[in-house]
Amino acid sequence: MSSISSYSIIHDLEDQLPSNYEKEREELPLKEIPGGYGLPFFGAIKDRWDFYYNQGRDGFFQARMTQYKSTVFRANGPPGPFMAKNPKVIVLLDAASFPILFDMTKVEKKNVFDGTYMPSTGFTGGYRVLSFLDPSEPKHKSLKGYFFSVLASKHENFIPVLRKSLTELFNTLESQLSSKKEANFNPISDTYSFEYVFNLFCGKSPKDTVLGSQGNTTVDTWLVPQVAPLITLGVPKFLQLVEDLLIHTFPIPSFLVKSKYNKIYQAFSSSATEVLDKAKDFGLEKEEACHNLIFLTCFNTYGGMKVLFPSLFKWIGQAGPTLHAQLVHEIRSMVKQEGGVTFAAIEKMALTKSVVYEVLRIEPPVPFQYGHAKEDLVIQSHDASFKVKKGEMMFGYQPFATKDPKVFDKPEKFVAYRFMGKGEENLKYVFWSNGRETEDPSVDNKQCAGRDLVVLMARVLLVEFFLRYDTFTCVAEQFLVGTRVIFKSLTKASKFHQLKSFE
C-alpha cells in the first residue's frame, strides 16, 4: 500500500505555512472604500445580473477586486430590488478584514442570516428563529443555551446513529452503481443525512412519522423558497429573465409550502418530546422551541450536509488513489488500535481531520456572512484601513477570504495535509462556522452551535467509507449552491475490513 509517512508530510508542511504577513497595522494608510452602487435601482439590477448571469458568483467578486485593486469595496449585494430594502454593501474578500463579521462588539447580526433580505417568518411558524437573532436580544441566549443542552444530551448517540445511516447509504450507493454503472450520490446522501438528523433529535426514523419515506424531499420543498433568491438554476440564456423575475425579484410566499411545513412541524412536535421538554428549563415555550429545532435540524444541519458531503467526495476523489491509500492506512490503523470507531480513535486521525478542514476551507458550505456596523469603525485589509459608518452592511464572501494568498500557499489547490503539524496554526483562518475554527461557539456569539458535530459527521463519513472501500472514482459538477457527485466505481476493502468496520 502506497503511503507517505507522517514525518514526510509534516516536513512538507513548511511549504504550506504563510509568510509573517501580520504586520504592525498602525501604519496602514487610511483610504476611501473604492467602488460604488451605480444609479438608484438600476445599479442594483446591473450588479444582480452580473452576479447571477453575466459574470457568475466568483467572477463578480474577482472582476471588482481587480478593477479597484482592493479586497474591500462597495457594491450591491444580491438579490437587490424589490426583495432587499437596501442592497448596498461593503464587500470583504481577505482574511484580514473578514473576521470583523465575528466581532459582536462591532457588528449587529439581527435579521442578516440570508443577507440583504429576510424570508418571511411564515416559513418558521411566525417566529424569528435563532439564526436571525443578534446576541444582544434576550431570546438569543435562551435558544442557543437550549441547543447546547440538546446537543450535549445526544453526544453518545452522535457516532452510532450516524454509522447506522451510513451503512444504509453505502448499501444503496453500491446497489445503484451495480445496476446503473454509475450512482448519483446527492439524492442518496440527502435521504440518509435527513434520516440521521431526524433520528438523532427525535429518536425514530422519519419513515415512522407523518413524513413517511419522503421526509427529505418534503424538507427540500420548504428549504428552496428560502434560499432561491441567492441561487441560479443554470437555465438557458433565453430563460434568464424569467428566472430573475420569479426567484430574484419578489419573495416566494410562504403559504405555497405551508402544508409541507405543517407536516414537518407535526413530525417534530410528536416525536421530539424528550428534547422539547427541556425547553422549559430555558424559559421557552414548546411551540417556539419546536420551530427553532426544525430550523436547526432541517436548515442548519441537514442543509449543511447536503452541501458538505458531496464536496468531501469531490475533492478527495480528485486527489486520487495515493490520498485514498493514506487515509485507508491511518483510519484502519487507528480503529484497530482503539478497538473501534470511537471519539478517541477519530481524534487521533490527523490526516482525516486535516482533509475535512481543507474541504471546509476550499469550499465552505455557507459562503456568505453579513453584519451591520454598530458604530462608526475602521476595518483593515492587508494593505489599507477603511472607515465604515454606523449602520452600513458588510458582506463577506468566504471562499475568497479562506483562499487568501497572503495566508495560504497555493490557496486554490486542495492540499490534504495542509492542517497537520504546524499547519494547525492556520485553523484560525478557517471560518466556515461563522467564526474562527480556533474559537468556541457561545451564547454570546453567532458561531454555529453544532460546529463540532458537523466536523465529527464529516470525519465519521470518511472513516466509515475507507473502512469499507479502498478507493473510488467520481465526477463532479457545480449544482445550485454546491456540487453534484456521480460515483463511477468503488473498490471494496477485503472481507476482513468490511466486517471490522461494522462490528
Short mmCIF file of C-alpha atoms in Angstrom, two decimals:
data_model
loop_
_atom_site.label_atom_id
_atom_site.label_comp_id
_atom_site.label_asym_id
_atom_site.label_seq_id
_atom_site.Cartn_x
_atom_site.Cartn_y
_atom_site.Cartn_z
CA MET A 1 0.00 0.00 0.00
CA SER A 2 1.39 3.37 -1.04
CA SER A 3 1.56 5.95 1.69
CA ILE A 4 3.54 8.98 2.79
CA SER A 5 4.94 8.87 6.28
CA SER A 6 3.74 11.40 8.83
CA TYR A 7 7.31 12.66 9.09
CA SER A 8 7.43 13.35 5.36
CA ILE A 9 4.04 15.05 5.43
CA ILE A 10 4.90 17.33 8.32
CA HIS A 11 8.26 18.18 6.74
CA ASP A 12 6.45 19.20 3.56
CA LEU A 13 4.19 21.47 5.61
CA GLU A 14 6.93 24.07 5.82
CA ASP A 15 5.99 24.97 2.24
CA GLN A 16 2.34 25.40 3.23
CA LEU A 17 2.77 27.90 6.04
CA PRO A 18 2.21 31.59 5.25
CA SER A 19 4.80 34.26 5.50
CA ASN A 20 4.53 36.50 8.51
CA TYR A 21 2.07 38.81 6.81
CA GLU A 22 0.50 40.18 10.02
CA LYS A 23 2.48 43.40 10.14
CA GLU A 24 2.07 46.15 12.63
CA ARG A 25 -1.08 47.75 11.32
CA GLU A 26 -0.99 51.22 12.81
CA GLU A 27 0.99 52.32 9.75
CA LEU A 28 -1.61 51.17 7.22
CA PRO A 29 -2.87 54.13 5.16
CA LEU A 30 -6.48 55.25 5.60
CA LYS A 31 -8.25 55.10 2.23
CA GLU A 32 -11.73 55.70 0.87
CA ILE A 33 -13.56 52.46 0.16
CA PRO A 34 -13.48 52.08 -3.65
CA GLY A 35 -16.44 51.03 -5.77
CA GLY A 36 -19.98 52.28 -5.75
CA TYR A 37 -23.64 51.45 -6.17
CA GLY A 38 -24.45 53.00 -9.55
CA LEU A 39 -27.77 54.64 -10.33
CA PRO A 40 -30.60 54.10 -7.85
CA PHE A 41 -32.45 50.87 -8.62
CA PHE A 42 -30.67 50.28 -11.97
CA GLY A 43 -27.22 49.95 -10.36
CA ALA A 44 -28.52 47.17 -8.12
CA ILE A 45 -30.20 45.43 -11.08
CA LYS A 46 -26.94 45.56 -13.05
CA ASP A 47 -24.96 44.11 -10.14
CA ARG A 48 -27.57 41.39 -9.73
CA TRP A 49 -27.28 40.36 -13.37
CA ASP A 50 -23.51 40.40 -13.15
CA PHE A 51 -23.67 38.22 -10.04
CA TYR A 52 -26.06 35.59 -11.42
CA TYR A 53 -25.61 35.65 -15.17
CA ASN A 54 -23.01 37.93 -16.80
CA GLN A 55 -20.01 37.12 -14.60
CA GLY A 56 -21.13 34.47 -12.13
CA ARG A 57 -20.53 34.47 -8.41
CA ASP A 58 -16.73 34.25 -8.29
CA GLY A 59 -16.37 36.33 -11.44
CA PHE A 60 -18.44 39.11 -9.89
CA PHE A 61 -16.07 39.46 -6.95
CA GLN A 62 -12.87 38.86 -8.91
CA ALA A 63 -13.70 41.48 -11.54
CA ARG A 64 -14.34 44.18 -8.95
CA MET A 65 -11.35 43.22 -6.83
CA THR A 66 -9.17 43.57 -9.93
CA GLN A 67 -10.85 46.78 -11.08
CA TYR A 68 -10.50 48.54 -7.72
CA LYS A 69 -7.18 46.89 -6.80
CA SER A 70 -8.66 46.25 -3.37
CA THR A 71 -10.14 43.33 -1.41
CA VAL A 72 -12.55 45.79 0.22
CA PHE A 73 -15.01 47.68 -1.99
CA ARG A 74 -18.60 48.86 -2.35
CA ALA A 75 -21.18 47.02 -4.45
CA ASN A 76 -24.82 45.98 -4.41
CA GLY A 77 -25.36 42.61 -2.77
CA PRO A 78 -27.81 40.11 -4.27
CA PRO A 79 -30.74 39.82 -4.70
CA GLY A 80 -31.48 43.58 -4.75
CA PRO A 81 -34.84 45.10 -5.80
CA PHE A 82 -37.54 44.51 -4.87
CA MET A 83 -36.62 41.87 -2.35
CA ALA A 84 -33.99 43.79 -0.41
CA LYS A 85 -34.88 47.10 1.20
CA ASN A 86 -31.26 48.22 0.92
CA PRO A 87 -28.85 46.22 -1.29
CA LYS A 88 -25.81 48.43 -0.60
CA VAL A 89 -22.93 46.53 0.99
CA ILE A 90 -19.22 46.78 1.69
CA VAL A 91 -17.61 43.62 0.35
CA LEU A 92 -14.81 41.93 2.35
CA LEU A 93 -12.65 39.42 0.47
CA ASP A 94 -9.50 38.80 2.52
CA ALA A 95 -8.56 37.04 5.74
CA ALA A 96 -7.64 40.31 7.45
CA SER A 97 -10.94 42.17 7.03
CA PHE A 98 -13.33 39.20 7.05
CA PRO A 99 -13.17 38.41 10.83
CA ILE A 100 -14.77 41.78 11.71
CA LEU A 101 -18.01 39.95 10.97
CA PHE A 102 -17.47 37.80 14.07
CA ASP A 103 -16.86 40.68 16.47
CA MET A 104 -20.15 41.11 18.31
CA THR A 105 -18.95 44.35 19.89
CA LYS A 106 -18.70 45.93 16.42
CA VAL A 107 -21.36 44.30 14.24
CA GLU A 108 -25.04 43.52 14.63
CA LYS A 109 -26.39 40.25 13.24
CA LYS A 110 -30.12 40.96 13.50
CA ASN A 111 -32.04 39.55 10.52
CA VAL A 112 -28.93 39.16 8.32
CA PHE A 113 -28.73 35.35 8.17
CA ASP A 114 -29.66 35.47 4.47
CA GLY A 115 -28.06 38.85 3.85
CA THR A 116 -29.79 41.92 2.49
CA TYR A 117 -33.20 40.24 2.59
CA MET A 118 -35.03 38.13 5.15
CA PRO A 119 -37.51 35.36 4.27
CA SER A 120 -40.95 35.64 5.80
CA THR A 121 -41.37 34.27 9.32
CA GLY A 122 -44.25 32.36 7.76
CA PHE A 123 -41.63 29.76 6.87
CA THR A 124 -40.89 29.25 10.58
CA GLY A 125 -44.29 29.32 12.24
CA GLY A 126 -44.31 33.08 12.71
CA TYR A 127 -41.13 33.10 14.82
CA ARG A 128 -37.80 34.77 14.20
CA VAL A 129 -35.65 31.73 14.85
CA LEU A 130 -32.18 31.76 16.41
CA SER A 131 -30.26 32.26 13.16
CA PHE A 132 -31.90 35.67 12.69
CA LEU A 133 -31.34 36.91 16.26
CA ASP A 134 -28.48 39.14 17.36
CA PRO A 135 -26.71 38.03 20.56
CA SER A 136 -27.92 41.24 22.24
CA GLU A 137 -31.53 40.00 22.01
CA PRO A 138 -32.68 38.17 25.17
CA LYS A 139 -34.08 35.17 23.29
CA HIS A 140 -30.69 34.51 21.68
CA LYS A 141 -29.10 33.40 24.94
CA SER A 142 -32.08 31.21 25.85
CA LEU A 143 -32.30 29.48 22.48
CA LYS A 144 -28.59 28.92 21.99
CA GLY A 145 -28.23 27.65 25.54
CA TYR A 146 -31.11 25.31 24.84
CA PHE A 147 -29.39 23.98 21.72
CA PHE A 148 -26.13 23.43 23.58
CA SER A 149 -28.07 21.41 26.15
CA VAL A 150 -29.82 19.35 23.46
CA LEU A 151 -26.55 18.60 21.68
CA ALA A 152 -24.85 17.61 24.92
CA SER A 153 -27.70 15.22 25.74
CA LYS A 154 -27.25 13.49 22.36
CA HIS A 155 -23.47 13.26 22.50
CA GLU A 156 -23.30 9.49 23.00
CA ASN A 157 -25.62 8.96 20.03
CA PHE A 158 -23.63 11.02 17.51
CA ILE A 159 -21.46 8.19 16.20
CA PRO A 160 -23.63 5.03 16.50
CA VAL A 161 -26.71 6.64 14.93
CA LEU A 162 -24.63 8.08 12.09
CA ARG A 163 -22.88 4.77 11.44
CA LYS A 164 -26.26 3.06 11.05
CA SER A 165 -27.40 5.63 8.48
CA LEU A 166 -24.09 5.42 6.63
CA THR A 167 -24.41 1.63 6.34
CA GLU A 168 -27.73 2.14 4.55
CA LEU A 169 -26.27 4.94 2.45
CA PHE A 170 -23.37 2.80 1.22
CA ASN A 171 -25.60 -0.20 0.57
CA THR A 172 -27.84 1.97 -1.61
CA LEU A 173 -24.83 3.53 -3.36
CA GLU A 174 -23.44 0.08 -4.21
CA SER A 175 -26.80 -1.15 -5.42
CA GLN A 176 -27.30 1.80 -7.76
CA LEU A 177 -23.73 1.58 -9.04
CA SER A 178 -24.19 -2.12 -9.76
CA SER A 179 -27.45 -1.68 -11.65
CA LYS A 180 -26.76 1.59 -13.50
CA LYS A 181 -22.94 1.53 -13.74
CA GLU A 182 -22.90 4.91 -12.01
CA ALA A 183 -24.53 6.38 -8.92
CA ASN A 184 -25.80 9.90 -8.26
CA PHE A 185 -24.53 10.46 -4.73
CA ASN A 186 -26.55 13.55 -3.82
CA PRO A 187 -30.11 12.17 -3.55
CA ILE A 188 -28.83 9.07 -1.73
CA SER A 189 -26.82 11.22 0.67
CA ASP A 190 -29.77 13.56 1.22
CA THR A 191 -32.08 10.69 2.13
CA TYR A 192 -29.80 9.20 4.76
CA SER A 193 -28.49 12.54 6.02
CA PHE A 194 -32.04 13.52 6.91
CA GLU A 195 -32.66 10.05 8.33
CA TYR A 196 -29.68 10.64 10.61
CA VAL A 197 -30.51 14.11 11.90
CA PHE A 198 -34.17 13.29 12.45
CA ASN A 199 -33.30 10.07 14.27
CA LEU A 200 -30.69 11.87 16.36
CA PHE A 201 -33.03 14.54 17.68
CA CYS A 202 -36.34 12.68 17.56
CA GLY A 203 -35.28 9.13 18.43
CA LYS A 204 -37.01 7.48 15.48
CA SER A 205 -36.91 7.26 11.71
CA PRO A 206 -38.87 9.91 9.79
CA LYS A 207 -40.48 6.99 7.97
CA ASP A 208 -42.32 6.19 11.20
CA THR A 209 -43.96 9.63 11.25
CA VAL A 210 -46.36 11.59 9.08
CA LEU A 211 -43.37 12.39 6.83
CA GLY A 212 -43.15 8.80 5.62
CA SER A 213 -40.45 7.87 3.13
CA GLN A 214 -40.43 11.36 1.56
CA GLY A 215 -39.12 13.23 4.59
CA ASN A 216 -36.09 14.85 2.99
CA THR A 217 -37.99 15.86 -0.18
CA THR A 218 -40.65 17.50 1.99
CA VAL A 219 -37.92 19.42 3.78
CA ASP A 220 -36.29 20.35 0.45
CA THR A 221 -39.60 21.83 -0.74
CA TRP A 222 -39.62 24.03 2.37
CA LEU A 223 -35.92 24.94 2.08
CA VAL A 224 -35.79 26.01 -1.57
CA PRO A 225 -38.02 29.13 -1.41
CA GLN A 226 -35.87 30.49 1.42
CA VAL A 227 -32.55 30.17 -0.43
CA ALA A 228 -33.82 30.67 -4.00
CA PRO A 229 -33.04 34.42 -4.05
CA LEU A 230 -29.32 33.58 -3.64
CA ILE A 231 -29.03 30.95 -6.37
CA THR A 232 -29.48 30.48 -10.09
CA LEU A 233 -30.84 27.28 -11.56
CA GLY A 234 -28.47 27.42 -14.53
CA VAL A 235 -31.28 27.97 -17.03
CA PRO A 236 -30.57 28.70 -20.73
CA LYS A 237 -29.91 32.34 -21.59
CA PHE A 238 -33.36 32.92 -23.09
CA LEU A 239 -34.96 31.92 -19.74
CA GLN A 240 -32.75 34.04 -17.50
CA LEU A 241 -35.17 36.98 -17.43
CA VAL A 242 -38.00 34.66 -16.44
CA GLU A 243 -35.92 33.10 -13.68
CA ASP A 244 -34.79 36.51 -12.45
CA LEU A 245 -38.38 37.73 -12.17
CA LEU A 246 -39.57 34.55 -10.48
CA ILE A 247 -36.92 34.00 -7.80
CA HIS A 248 -34.76 37.15 -7.53
CA THR A 249 -37.28 40.00 -7.77
CA PHE A 250 -40.11 39.13 -5.39
CA PRO A 251 -40.05 36.75 -2.40
CA ILE A 252 -41.70 33.38 -2.85
CA PRO A 253 -44.68 33.45 -0.45
CA SER A 254 -44.57 31.04 2.46
CA PHE A 255 -48.18 29.91 2.01
CA LEU A 256 -47.06 27.88 -1.02
CA VAL A 257 -45.24 25.45 1.26
CA LYS A 258 -47.40 25.84 4.37
CA SER A 259 -48.86 22.34 4.12
CA LYS A 260 -45.36 20.87 3.81
CA TYR A 261 -44.13 22.82 6.83
CA ASN A 262 -47.17 21.81 8.89
CA LYS A 263 -46.29 18.19 8.18
CA ILE A 264 -42.69 18.78 9.29
CA TYR A 265 -43.91 20.53 12.44
CA GLN A 266 -46.30 17.69 13.23
CA ALA A 267 -43.50 15.13 12.85
CA PHE A 268 -41.13 17.00 15.17
CA SER A 269 -43.68 18.05 17.78
CA SER A 270 -44.94 14.47 18.16
CA SER A 271 -41.54 12.76 18.02
CA ALA A 272 -39.04 15.08 19.74
CA THR A 273 -40.95 15.22 23.03
CA GLU A 274 -37.88 14.39 25.14
CA VAL A 275 -35.90 17.20 23.52
CA LEU A 276 -38.78 19.69 23.62
CA ASP A 277 -39.40 19.01 27.31
CA LYS A 278 -36.01 20.62 28.00
CA ALA A 279 -37.24 23.95 26.64
CA LYS A 280 -38.96 25.00 29.84
CA ASP A 281 -35.61 24.93 31.65
CA PHE A 282 -34.56 27.82 29.40
CA GLY A 283 -37.78 29.81 29.72
CA LEU A 284 -39.03 28.71 26.29
CA GLU A 285 -42.46 27.57 25.21
CA LYS A 286 -42.55 24.20 23.46
CA GLU A 287 -44.02 25.68 20.29
CA GLU A 288 -41.20 28.20 19.85
CA ALA A 289 -38.63 25.55 20.76
CA CYS A 290 -40.08 23.19 18.15
CA HIS A 291 -39.91 25.76 15.33
CA ASN A 292 -36.31 26.51 16.30
CA LEU A 293 -35.45 22.80 16.50
CA ILE A 294 -36.83 22.32 12.99
CA PHE A 295 -34.65 25.13 11.67
CA LEU A 296 -31.57 23.79 13.46
CA THR A 297 -32.19 20.26 12.21
CA CYS A 298 -33.54 20.83 8.72
CA PHE A 299 -31.94 24.09 7.61
CA ASN A 300 -28.67 24.39 9.54
CA THR A 301 -27.67 20.72 9.90
CA TYR A 302 -29.34 18.81 7.06
CA GLY A 303 -28.93 21.79 4.71
CA GLY A 304 -25.23 21.88 5.53
CA MET A 305 -24.83 18.13 4.98
CA LYS A 306 -26.43 18.50 1.53
CA VAL A 307 -23.51 20.72 0.55
CA LEU A 308 -20.63 19.32 2.62
CA PHE A 309 -20.90 15.58 1.99
CA PRO A 310 -20.75 15.77 -1.84
CA SER A 311 -17.97 18.35 -1.53
CA LEU A 312 -15.87 15.93 0.53
CA PHE A 313 -16.04 13.23 -2.14
CA LYS A 314 -15.46 15.74 -4.94
CA TRP A 315 -12.12 16.89 -3.52
CA ILE A 316 -10.96 13.52 -2.22
CA GLY A 317 -11.96 11.89 -5.49
CA GLN A 318 -9.95 14.42 -7.47
CA ALA A 319 -6.95 13.88 -5.18
CA GLY A 320 -6.76 10.27 -6.37
CA PRO A 321 -5.67 6.84 -5.07
CA THR A 322 -2.50 7.98 -3.30
CA LEU A 323 -4.51 10.04 -0.81
CA HIS A 324 -7.07 7.24 -0.58
CA ALA A 325 -4.32 4.81 0.42
CA GLN A 326 -3.01 7.21 3.07
CA LEU A 327 -6.50 7.63 4.54
CA VAL A 328 -7.07 3.87 4.49
CA HIS A 329 -3.83 3.29 6.34
CA GLU A 330 -4.50 5.91 9.01
CA ILE A 331 -8.16 5.09 9.55
CA ARG A 332 -7.80 1.31 9.76
CA SER A 333 -4.72 1.55 11.96
CA MET A 334 -6.38 3.85 14.46
CA VAL A 335 -9.65 1.91 14.53
CA LYS A 336 -7.69 -1.27 15.25
CA GLN A 337 -5.53 0.45 17.87
CA GLU A 338 -8.51 1.95 19.71
CA GLY A 339 -10.77 -1.07 19.32
CA GLY A 340 -13.46 0.55 17.19
CA VAL A 341 -14.83 3.77 15.73
CA THR A 342 -14.64 5.87 18.88
CA PHE A 343 -14.13 9.54 19.67
CA ALA A 344 -10.59 8.70 20.77
CA ALA A 345 -9.79 6.89 17.52
CA ILE A 346 -11.22 9.69 15.37
CA GLU A 347 -9.33 12.36 17.29
CA LYS A 348 -6.03 10.62 16.56
CA MET A 349 -6.61 10.62 12.78
CA ALA A 350 -4.55 13.68 11.92
CA LEU A 351 -4.76 13.32 8.14
CA THR A 352 -8.51 12.64 8.18
CA LYS A 353 -9.03 15.72 10.34
CA SER A 354 -6.87 17.84 8.03
CA VAL A 355 -8.76 16.65 4.94
CA VAL A 356 -12.08 17.71 6.46
CA TYR A 357 -10.76 21.14 7.39
CA GLU A 358 -9.22 21.57 3.95
CA VAL A 359 -12.58 20.88 2.29
CA LEU A 360 -14.24 23.35 4.68
CA ARG A 361 -11.56 25.89 3.74
CA ILE A 362 -11.58 25.49 -0.01
CA GLU A 363 -15.36 25.10 -0.41
CA PRO A 364 -17.15 26.35 2.72
CA PRO A 365 -20.79 25.16 2.82
CA VAL A 366 -22.01 28.65 3.78
CA PRO A 367 -20.19 31.11 1.51
CA PHE A 368 -21.70 34.39 2.73
CA GLN A 369 -21.58 36.25 6.05
CA TYR A 370 -23.10 39.62 6.87
CA GLY A 371 -23.23 42.22 9.62
CA HIS A 372 -24.27 45.84 10.19
CA ALA A 373 -21.74 48.18 11.80
CA LYS A 374 -22.92 49.01 15.33
CA GLU A 375 -20.92 52.23 15.29
CA ASP A 376 -18.51 54.17 13.11
CA LEU A 377 -15.45 51.95 12.87
CA VAL A 378 -12.25 51.29 10.95
CA ILE A 379 -11.66 47.97 9.20
CA GLN A 380 -8.34 46.80 7.79
CA SER A 381 -7.32 44.70 4.84
CA HIS A 382 -3.71 43.60 4.46
CA ASP A 383 -2.83 46.85 2.75
CA ALA A 384 -5.09 49.65 3.98
CA SER A 385 -7.58 50.92 6.54
CA PHE A 386 -11.14 51.96 5.68
CA LYS A 387 -13.84 53.86 7.54
CA VAL A 388 -17.25 52.22 7.85
CA LYS A 389 -20.22 54.25 9.04
CA LYS A 390 -22.71 53.07 11.65
CA GLY A 391 -25.49 51.03 10.05
CA GLU A 392 -23.62 50.10 6.89
CA MET A 393 -23.76 46.43 5.95
CA MET A 394 -20.57 44.44 5.46
CA PHE A 395 -20.76 41.40 3.20
CA GLY A 396 -18.02 38.78 3.44
CA TYR A 397 -17.54 36.26 0.65
CA GLN A 398 -15.87 33.42 2.47
CA PRO A 399 -14.39 31.38 -0.42
CA PHE A 400 -12.10 34.31 -1.24
CA ALA A 401 -11.20 35.01 2.40
CA THR A 402 -10.26 31.37 3.03
CA LYS A 403 -8.23 31.25 -0.19
CA ASP A 404 -6.28 34.38 0.67
CA PRO A 405 -2.81 34.01 -0.93
CA LYS A 406 -1.27 36.11 1.84
CA VAL A 407 -2.28 33.42 4.31
CA PHE A 408 -2.26 30.13 2.41
CA ASP A 409 0.34 28.86 -0.02
CA LYS A 410 -1.24 27.60 -3.25
CA PRO A 411 -4.68 28.59 -1.93
CA GLU A 412 -6.63 27.29 -4.93
CA LYS A 413 -5.09 23.84 -4.57
CA PHE A 414 -6.57 21.10 -2.39
CA VAL A 415 -3.73 20.14 -0.02
CA ALA A 416 -4.87 17.20 2.11
CA TYR A 417 -2.22 17.64 4.82
CA ARG A 418 -2.45 21.46 5.00
CA PHE A 419 -3.63 21.44 8.62
CA MET A 420 -1.27 18.82 10.03
CA GLY A 421 1.63 19.59 12.36
CA LYS A 422 2.42 23.30 12.42
CA GLY A 423 -0.27 23.74 9.80
CA GLU A 424 -2.86 23.52 12.58
CA GLU A 425 -1.94 27.09 13.46
CA ASN A 426 -3.75 28.20 10.32
CA LEU A 427 -7.09 26.85 11.52
CA LYS A 428 -7.70 30.39 12.80
CA TYR A 429 -8.25 31.30 9.13
CA VAL A 430 -10.94 28.66 8.60
CA PHE A 431 -14.25 30.50 9.02
CA TRP A 432 -16.95 28.10 7.76
CA SER A 433 -18.88 28.07 11.06
CA ASN A 434 -19.34 31.86 11.26
CA GLY A 435 -16.30 32.14 13.48
CA ARG A 436 -12.67 31.08 13.67
CA GLU A 437 -12.15 27.33 13.98
CA THR A 438 -9.84 28.03 16.95
CA GLU A 439 -12.61 29.78 18.90
CA ASP A 440 -15.65 28.23 20.54
CA PRO A 441 -19.36 28.79 19.93
CA SER A 442 -21.08 30.50 22.86
CA VAL A 443 -24.38 32.15 23.73
CA ASP A 444 -22.64 35.50 23.16
CA ASN A 445 -21.58 34.93 19.54
CA LYS A 446 -23.08 33.72 16.27
CA GLN A 447 -20.77 30.78 15.71
CA CYS A 448 -22.63 27.61 14.75
CA ALA A 449 -23.85 25.79 17.87
CA GLY A 450 -23.35 22.44 16.14
CA ARG A 451 -19.90 23.20 14.75
CA ASP A 452 -18.18 20.27 16.43
CA LEU A 453 -20.97 17.91 15.38
CA VAL A 454 -20.58 18.92 11.73
CA VAL A 455 -16.83 18.30 11.80
CA LEU A 456 -17.41 14.96 13.55
CA MET A 457 -20.03 13.89 10.98
CA ALA A 458 -17.62 14.61 8.14
CA ARG A 459 -14.83 12.63 9.82
CA VAL A 460 -17.10 9.66 10.59
CA LEU A 461 -18.28 9.67 6.97
CA LEU A 462 -14.68 9.29 5.80
CA VAL A 463 -13.86 6.72 8.47
CA GLU A 464 -16.78 4.50 7.55
CA PHE A 465 -16.14 4.93 3.85
CA PHE A 466 -12.47 3.95 3.98
CA LEU A 467 -13.10 1.06 6.33
CA ARG A 468 -15.41 -0.29 3.66
CA TYR A 469 -13.64 0.76 0.45
CA ASP A 470 -10.02 1.06 -0.71
CA THR A 471 -10.58 3.65 -3.42
CA PHE A 472 -13.20 5.15 -5.73
CA THR A 473 -13.65 7.32 -8.80
CA CYS A 474 -16.24 10.00 -9.36
CA VAL A 475 -17.04 13.06 -11.45
CA ALA A 476 -18.30 16.33 -10.01
CA GLU A 477 -20.09 19.39 -11.36
CA GLN A 478 -21.50 22.63 -9.96
CA PHE A 479 -25.08 22.21 -8.77
CA LEU A 480 -27.16 25.06 -7.29
CA VAL A 481 -25.36 26.03 -4.05
CA GLY A 482 -22.98 23.10 -4.05
CA THR A 483 -21.68 20.13 -6.03
CA ARG A 484 -23.27 17.13 -7.70
CA VAL A 485 -21.15 13.97 -7.43
CA ILE A 486 -21.56 10.92 -9.64
CA PHE A 487 -19.72 7.79 -8.46
CA LYS A 488 -18.20 5.78 -11.30
CA SER A 489 -16.52 3.00 -9.32
CA LEU A 490 -16.00 1.64 -5.81
CA THR A 491 -13.21 -0.75 -4.87
CA LYS A 492 -14.21 -2.70 -1.80
CA ALA A 493 -11.85 -3.46 1.04
CA SER A 494 -11.09 -7.04 1.92
CA LYS A 495 -13.82 -9.00 3.65
CA PHE A 496 -11.92 -8.69 6.93
CA HIS A 497 -12.03 -4.91 6.89
CA GLN A 498 -15.67 -4.80 5.81
CA LEU A 499 -16.60 -6.91 8.80
CA LYS A 500 -14.45 -4.92 11.20
CA SER A 501 -15.99 -1.62 10.10
CA PHE A 502 -19.48 -2.63 11.13
CA GLU A 503 -18.86 -4.64 14.28
#
